[in-house]
Coordinates of C-alpha atoms in Angstrom, one line a residue:
Chain A
M1 CA -0.2 0.5 0.1
Q2 CA 1.9 3.1 -0.8
L3 CA 0.0 6.2 1.0
N4 CA 3.1 8.7 0.2
N5 CA 3.9 10.4 -2.5
H6 CA 6.9 10.0 -4.9
T7 CA 9.3 11.7 -7.7
S8 CA 7.5 9.9 -10.0
S9 CA 4.7 8.5 -8.3
Y10 CA 1.3 9.9 -6.8
G11 CA 1.0 7.8 -4.0
W12 CA -2.7 6.4 -2.5
I13 CA -3.8 9.7 -0.4
A14 CA -3.3 12.1 -3.2
I15 CA -5.3 9.7 -5.6
L16 CA -8.1 9.9 -3.5
L17 CA -8.2 13.5 -2.9
H18 CA -7.7 14.2 -6.3
W19 CA -11.0 11.7 -7.4
L20 CA -13.2 11.9 -4.0
M21 CA -12.7 15.8 -4.8
A22 CA -13.5 15.8 -8.2
I23 CA -16.7 14.0 -7.5
A24 CA -17.6 16.5 -4.9
I25 CA -17.5 19.3 -6.5
I26 CA -18.5 18.1 -10.0
G27 CA -21.8 17.2 -8.1
L28 CA -22.2 20.0 -5.8
A29 CA -22.2 22.3 -9.2
I30 CA -25.2 19.9 -10.9
V31 CA -26.7 19.7 -7.6
G32 CA -25.9 24.3 -7.2
L33 CA -27.7 24.1 -10.4
W34 CA -30.5 22.7 -10.2
M35 CA -32.1 23.7 -6.5
V36 CA -32.2 27.1 -6.9
D37 CA -34.5 26.0 -9.3
L38 CA -36.6 23.3 -7.2
N39 CA -40.5 24.6 -6.9
Y40 CA -42.0 25.1 -3.6
Y41 CA -43.4 22.2 -3.0
S42 CA -40.5 19.9 -4.5
P43 CA -39.0 17.5 -1.4
W44 CA -35.6 18.7 -2.3
Y45 CA -36.6 22.3 -1.5
K46 CA -34.9 21.9 2.2
T47 CA -32.5 19.1 1.8
A48 CA -31.0 19.5 -1.7
P49 CA -29.1 23.2 0.0
F50 CA -28.6 20.8 3.3
W51 CA -26.4 18.4 1.1
H52 CA -25.2 21.2 -0.9
K53 CA -23.9 23.0 2.4
S54 CA -22.7 20.6 4.6
I55 CA -20.6 18.8 1.5
G56 CA -19.3 22.2 0.5
L57 CA -18.2 22.3 4.1
L58 CA -16.7 19.5 4.1
L59 CA -15.3 19.7 0.6
L60 CA -12.9 22.8 2.5
V61 CA -11.7 20.4 5.2
L62 CA -10.5 18.0 2.5
L63 CA -9.1 21.2 0.6
A64 CA -7.2 22.7 3.3
F65 CA -5.8 18.9 4.0
R66 CA -4.8 18.1 0.2
L67 CA -3.3 21.6 0.1
F68 CA -1.3 21.1 3.6
W69 CA -0.8 17.1 2.3
R70 CA 1.0 19.1 -1.2
W71 CA 2.9 21.4 1.5
R72 CA 4.8 18.2 2.9
Q73 CA 4.5 15.5 0.2
P74 CA 6.8 15.9 -2.8
T75 CA 5.5 16.5 -6.2
P76 CA 6.2 14.0 -8.6
Q77 CA 7.7 15.3 -11.5
A78 CA 6.3 15.7 -15.1
P79 CA 6.3 12.7 -17.5
V80 CA 9.3 12.4 -19.6
G81 CA 7.8 13.8 -23.2
H82 CA 5.9 16.9 -21.8
Q83 CA 6.2 19.8 -23.4
P84 CA 7.6 23.0 -21.3
W85 CA 4.7 25.3 -22.2
E86 CA 2.2 22.4 -21.5
K87 CA 3.8 21.8 -18.1
R88 CA 4.1 25.4 -17.8
L89 CA -0.1 25.6 -18.6
A90 CA -0.6 22.3 -15.9
S91 CA 1.0 23.5 -13.0
L92 CA -1.3 27.1 -13.8
T93 CA -4.5 25.2 -14.4
H94 CA -3.4 23.3 -11.1
G95 CA -3.0 26.7 -9.5
L96 CA -5.9 28.6 -10.5
L97 CA -8.3 25.1 -9.4
Y98 CA -7.1 24.9 -6.3
G99 CA -7.7 29.0 -6.1
L100 CA -11.2 29.0 -7.9
L101 CA -12.2 26.0 -5.4
A102 CA -11.0 28.0 -2.0
V103 CA -12.9 31.1 -4.0
I104 CA -16.1 29.0 -4.3
L105 CA -16.5 27.7 -0.6
L106 CA -15.7 31.1 0.4
S107 CA -17.5 32.7 -1.4
G108 CA -20.8 30.0 -0.6
Y109 CA -20.4 29.9 3.1
L110 CA -20.8 33.9 3.0
I111 CA -24.0 33.3 1.6
S112 CA -25.9 31.6 3.9
T113 CA -23.9 33.5 7.2
A114 CA -24.9 36.8 5.8
K115 CA -27.4 37.4 8.5
G116 CA -24.8 35.7 11.3
D117 CA -26.2 32.3 11.3
G118 CA -24.5 29.5 10.9
I119 CA -24.1 26.4 8.8
S120 CA -25.6 22.9 9.5
F121 CA -22.7 20.4 9.1
F122 CA -24.6 17.5 8.4
G123 CA -26.8 17.8 10.9
L124 CA -23.8 17.0 13.6
F125 CA -23.3 20.7 15.0
E126 CA -23.1 24.4 13.9
V127 CA -20.8 25.6 11.3
P128 CA -20.7 29.4 13.0
A129 CA -21.2 32.4 11.6
L130 CA -17.7 34.7 11.3
I131 CA -18.3 37.1 8.6
S132 CA -22.0 39.0 9.0
G133 CA -23.6 41.7 8.3
L134 CA -21.3 43.3 5.0
D135 CA -22.8 45.4 2.7
N136 CA -24.6 43.1 -0.1
Q137 CA -23.3 40.3 1.8
A138 CA -25.2 37.7 0.0
D139 CA -25.7 38.6 -3.2
L140 CA -22.3 39.9 -3.4
S141 CA -21.0 36.8 -2.5
G142 CA -23.5 34.6 -5.1
W143 CA -22.6 36.3 -7.7
I144 CA -18.8 35.0 -7.0
H145 CA -20.0 31.8 -6.4
F146 CA -21.9 31.4 -9.7
W147 CA -19.2 33.0 -11.5
A148 CA -16.2 31.4 -9.9
A149 CA -18.3 27.5 -10.2
M150 CA -18.5 28.0 -13.8
I151 CA -14.7 29.5 -14.4
L152 CA -14.0 26.3 -12.6
L153 CA -15.8 23.8 -14.6
G154 CA -14.7 25.2 -17.6
L155 CA -11.3 25.3 -16.2
A156 CA -11.8 21.6 -14.7
A157 CA -13.0 20.4 -18.6
L158 CA -9.1 21.8 -19.9
H159 CA -7.8 19.7 -16.8
A160 CA -9.2 16.7 -18.4
A161 CA -8.7 17.7 -22.0
G162 CA -5.2 17.7 -21.1
A163 CA -4.7 14.5 -19.4
L164 CA -6.9 12.8 -22.3
K165 CA -4.9 14.0 -24.7
H166 CA -1.3 13.1 -22.3
H167 CA -3.2 9.5 -22.2
L168 CA -4.7 9.1 -26.3
L169 CA -2.1 10.9 -28.7
D170 CA 1.1 11.1 -26.6
R171 CA 0.6 7.5 -24.6
D172 CA 2.2 8.9 -21.4
T173 CA 1.8 8.1 -18.2
T174 CA 0.0 11.4 -17.5
L175 CA -3.6 9.6 -16.1
I176 CA -3.0 6.1 -15.7
R177 CA -0.7 7.4 -13.0
M178 CA -3.6 9.7 -10.9
L179 CA -5.2 6.2 -10.9
K180 CA -2.7 4.5 -9.2
P181 CA 0.8 4.6 -7.7
T182 CA 3.2 3.1 -10.3
P183 CA 5.6 0.6 -8.2
I184 CA 8.3 2.5 -7.2
Q185 CA 11.8 1.2 -9.4
T186 CA 14.4 1.3 -6.4
E187 CA 17.3 2.0 -8.0
E188 CA 20.6 0.2 -7.3
H189 CA 23.5 -0.9 -8.7
Chain B
M1 CA -27.7 74.5 29.2
K2 CA -30.5 73.5 28.9
K3 CA -32.3 76.7 28.4
V4 CA -30.3 77.3 25.9
L5 CA -31.2 74.0 24.4
A6 CA -34.5 74.5 24.5
S7 CA -34.1 78.2 23.1
L8 CA -32.8 76.9 19.7
T9 CA -34.8 74.4 19.5
L10 CA -37.8 76.1 19.6
G11 CA -36.3 78.6 17.6
A12 CA -35.8 76.2 14.8
S13 CA -39.2 74.8 14.9
L14 CA -40.6 78.0 14.6
A15 CA -37.9 78.7 11.4
L16 CA -38.6 75.4 10.2
S17 CA -42.8 75.1 10.7
G18 CA -43.2 78.9 8.7
V19 CA -46.8 79.9 7.1
N20 CA -48.6 76.9 8.8
A21 CA -51.5 75.8 6.0
Q22 CA -54.5 74.3 6.4
A23 CA -52.9 70.3 6.3
A24 CA -49.1 70.3 7.6
D25 CA -46.3 68.7 6.7
Y26 CA -45.0 65.9 8.1
Q27 CA -41.7 64.1 7.6
I28 CA -42.1 60.1 8.3
D29 CA -39.5 59.3 11.2
S30 CA -37.3 56.9 9.1
Q31 CA -33.9 57.7 10.6
G32 CA -35.3 57.5 14.1
Q33 CA -36.8 54.1 13.3
H34 CA -40.1 55.3 14.4
A35 CA -41.9 53.9 11.5
F36 CA -42.0 50.8 9.6
I37 CA -42.7 48.9 6.7
N38 CA -43.6 45.4 7.1
F39 CA -46.1 43.0 5.6
K40 CA -47.5 39.6 5.6
I41 CA -47.7 36.3 3.7
S42 CA -49.0 32.7 5.0
H43 CA -46.6 30.0 5.2
L44 CA -48.1 27.3 3.5
G45 CA -51.8 28.0 5.3
Y46 CA -51.0 27.1 9.1
S47 CA -48.9 30.4 9.8
W48 CA -47.4 34.2 9.1
L49 CA -44.4 34.9 8.0
Y50 CA -43.4 38.7 8.7
G51 CA -41.1 40.7 6.7
R52 CA -40.3 44.3 6.4
F53 CA -38.6 46.5 4.3
N54 CA -35.7 48.9 6.3
D55 CA -34.8 51.2 4.0
F56 CA -37.8 53.8 2.7
S57 CA -38.5 57.2 3.6
G58 CA -41.8 59.5 2.8
T59 CA -44.0 62.5 3.4
F60 CA -48.0 62.7 4.4
S61 CA -49.3 66.3 5.2
W62 CA -52.2 66.1 7.4
D63 CA -55.2 68.4 9.3
A64 CA -57.4 66.8 11.6
D65 CA -60.1 68.6 10.7
Q66 CA -59.5 68.3 7.3
P67 CA -59.2 64.5 6.4
Q68 CA -59.7 65.1 2.5
D69 CA -56.8 67.0 2.3
S70 CA -54.4 64.6 3.6
A71 CA -51.9 63.0 1.2
V72 CA -48.8 60.1 1.6
R73 CA -45.7 59.8 -0.5
V74 CA -43.3 57.0 0.5
S75 CA -40.5 55.9 -1.3
I76 CA -38.8 51.8 -0.8
D77 CA -35.8 50.6 -1.4
P78 CA -37.2 46.7 -2.5
A79 CA -33.6 46.1 -1.5
S80 CA -33.5 46.6 1.9
V81 CA -36.8 43.5 2.6
D82 CA -35.3 41.7 5.5
T83 CA -37.1 38.5 6.5
N84 CA -34.2 37.9 9.2
H85 CA -32.8 34.9 6.5
A86 CA -30.5 35.7 4.2
E87 CA -31.2 32.6 2.1
R88 CA -34.8 33.5 1.7
D89 CA -33.9 37.7 1.8
K90 CA -31.6 36.6 -0.9
H91 CA -34.2 35.0 -3.4
L92 CA -36.4 37.9 -2.0
R93 CA -34.5 40.2 -4.0
S94 CA -33.9 38.2 -7.0
G95 CA -35.7 38.2 -10.3
D96 CA -37.9 35.1 -8.4
F97 CA -39.7 37.9 -6.4
L98 CA -38.4 41.5 -6.2
D99 CA -36.3 41.4 -9.2
V100 CA -34.2 44.7 -7.1
N101 CA -31.4 44.8 -9.8
T102 CA -34.1 45.3 -13.0
Y103 CA -37.2 47.1 -10.5
P104 CA -34.9 49.4 -7.7
E105 CA -38.2 51.6 -6.7
A106 CA -41.2 50.9 -5.3
G107 CA -43.6 52.7 -3.2
F108 CA -47.1 54.8 -2.9
T109 CA -48.3 58.1 -3.8
S110 CA -52.0 58.8 -2.4
T111 CA -54.4 60.3 -4.9
R112 CA -57.8 60.5 -2.7
V113 CA -58.5 60.4 1.0
E114 CA -61.6 60.2 2.9
A115 CA -62.6 59.9 5.9
L116 CA -65.1 57.4 7.3
D117 CA -68.2 57.5 9.2
N118 CA -66.4 54.7 11.7
G119 CA -62.9 57.1 12.4
R120 CA -61.2 55.5 9.7
L121 CA -59.6 56.7 6.3
K122 CA -59.6 55.3 3.2
V123 CA -55.9 56.0 1.3
T124 CA -56.3 55.7 -2.3
G125 CA -53.2 55.8 -4.0
D126 CA -50.5 54.0 -6.5
L127 CA -48.7 51.4 -5.5
T128 CA -45.9 51.2 -7.3
L129 CA -43.8 47.1 -6.7
H130 CA -42.0 45.3 -9.5
G131 CA -42.0 47.9 -12.0
V132 CA -45.8 47.6 -12.0
T133 CA -48.1 50.1 -10.8
K134 CA -51.6 49.7 -9.3
E135 CA -54.5 51.9 -8.0
V136 CA -54.3 50.2 -3.8
V137 CA -56.9 51.1 -1.4
I138 CA -55.0 51.2 2.0
D139 CA -57.2 50.9 5.3
A140 CA -55.9 53.2 8.0
A141 CA -56.7 55.0 11.1
L142 CA -54.5 57.9 13.4
L143 CA -53.1 56.2 16.0
G144 CA -52.0 59.6 17.9
E145 CA -50.4 62.6 17.7
G146 CA -49.8 65.6 19.8
E147 CA -46.1 67.3 21.2
D148 CA -43.4 64.7 21.4
P149 CA -40.7 65.3 24.9
W150 CA -38.3 67.3 22.7
G151 CA -40.4 70.4 21.3
G152 CA -41.4 69.1 18.3
Y153 CA -45.1 67.9 17.2
R154 CA -45.8 64.5 15.8
A155 CA -48.5 61.9 14.4
G156 CA -48.7 58.3 13.6
F157 CA -51.0 56.4 11.4
E158 CA -50.8 52.5 10.1
G159 CA -53.0 51.0 7.8
T160 CA -53.4 47.6 5.9
T161 CA -53.7 46.9 2.7
K162 CA -53.4 43.1 1.0
I163 CA -52.1 42.7 -2.8
R164 CA -51.9 40.2 -5.1
L165 CA -48.2 38.9 -6.0
A166 CA -49.4 38.4 -9.3
D167 CA -50.9 41.3 -9.7
F168 CA -47.6 43.0 -9.7
G169 CA -46.2 40.6 -12.2
I170 CA -44.5 38.2 -9.4
N171 CA -45.6 34.7 -10.5
A172 CA -43.4 32.5 -7.6
Q173 CA -45.5 29.8 -6.8
L174 CA -45.9 29.9 -2.8
G175 CA -49.2 27.6 -2.9
P176 CA -52.1 28.3 -2.9
D177 CA -52.6 30.1 0.3
A178 CA -49.4 32.3 -0.2
E179 CA -50.8 34.2 -3.5
A180 CA -51.2 37.5 -1.2
V181 CA -49.3 39.6 0.7
T182 CA -50.5 41.7 3.4
L183 CA -48.5 45.7 2.9
I184 CA -49.2 46.8 6.9
L185 CA -47.8 50.5 7.1
S186 CA -47.2 51.8 10.8
V187 CA -45.9 55.4 10.3
E188 CA -44.9 58.6 12.4
G189 CA -44.3 61.8 11.2
I190 CA -42.8 64.7 13.4
R191 CA -44.4 68.0 11.5
Q192 CA -42.3 70.3 9.6

């Protein structure tokens, strides 16, 4: 069980974080777009926002841990054959994905807490409002939340297109090594 | 010091009152928060949901002896809608309800005031909401008037009117018991 990263391979923790968060982000985007147009008598009218907010808070914890993990762990080097422009574009995209996700999570939090009420975390406890009562807080946060999410979805598509390009056209290990850790070749002389 | 203040206030109020016409002009005391524009709407037919507009301003003229000469004008900032719930208020400001970005102004201007035999006032006027202006009738009453402890003169009224949301182009479906909202205007004015 290879949990840790290596200079040429992602470990299981990084891999699981990547896919878990990818599923959560896409799921939240779909639920978010769907729930705001629900009929008042829909059975999901109250539950969809509840799950959206709870999972969003969980994602905030996962993001914090992921950034910590990224800081503590070696970052695998790009597979041989990646062009310099590809490396630059990839790392720029990665940085923007992290940054936008943070903006989306915080702006979402600021919508619900705009009048000082906290947000329930899966009904277990309430995350308190830390910033509230700013001028136009809920509407401005809502605008940022929506557009940052739209940009993030676009970048995620670019990110996925890059992975597929490397896998299908370049036929390298870029995508494969995000699915499972590659066995570490111990160099022995 | 107290005497100086008192005479200053007296002087100021004399200067402001000017020539006293039949009906005196009043400024609605929204600054001192002695005026409220509240509303209530049924929640599913089981309870009342109360809300209010926090930001508004207005004037009225009033003469107890000549009520028919009275008039009232109030302008309301619909974006200040407040039901003590951040997400609901955001939803109320959105295109599903008040659409405050498209229609940033709301208000009421009276066109006719009648004193009824039962002592109440029938205030007819134009209500603007969600970009739609329609005639409504406010059932109102004088609550009281007289001198305040600080050298001024005040008069207070409360009036209600019930409007159908669909009449003002608000087509959100909140259920059969929540198609109309009651506006409750409870205002105090300071004579100018």
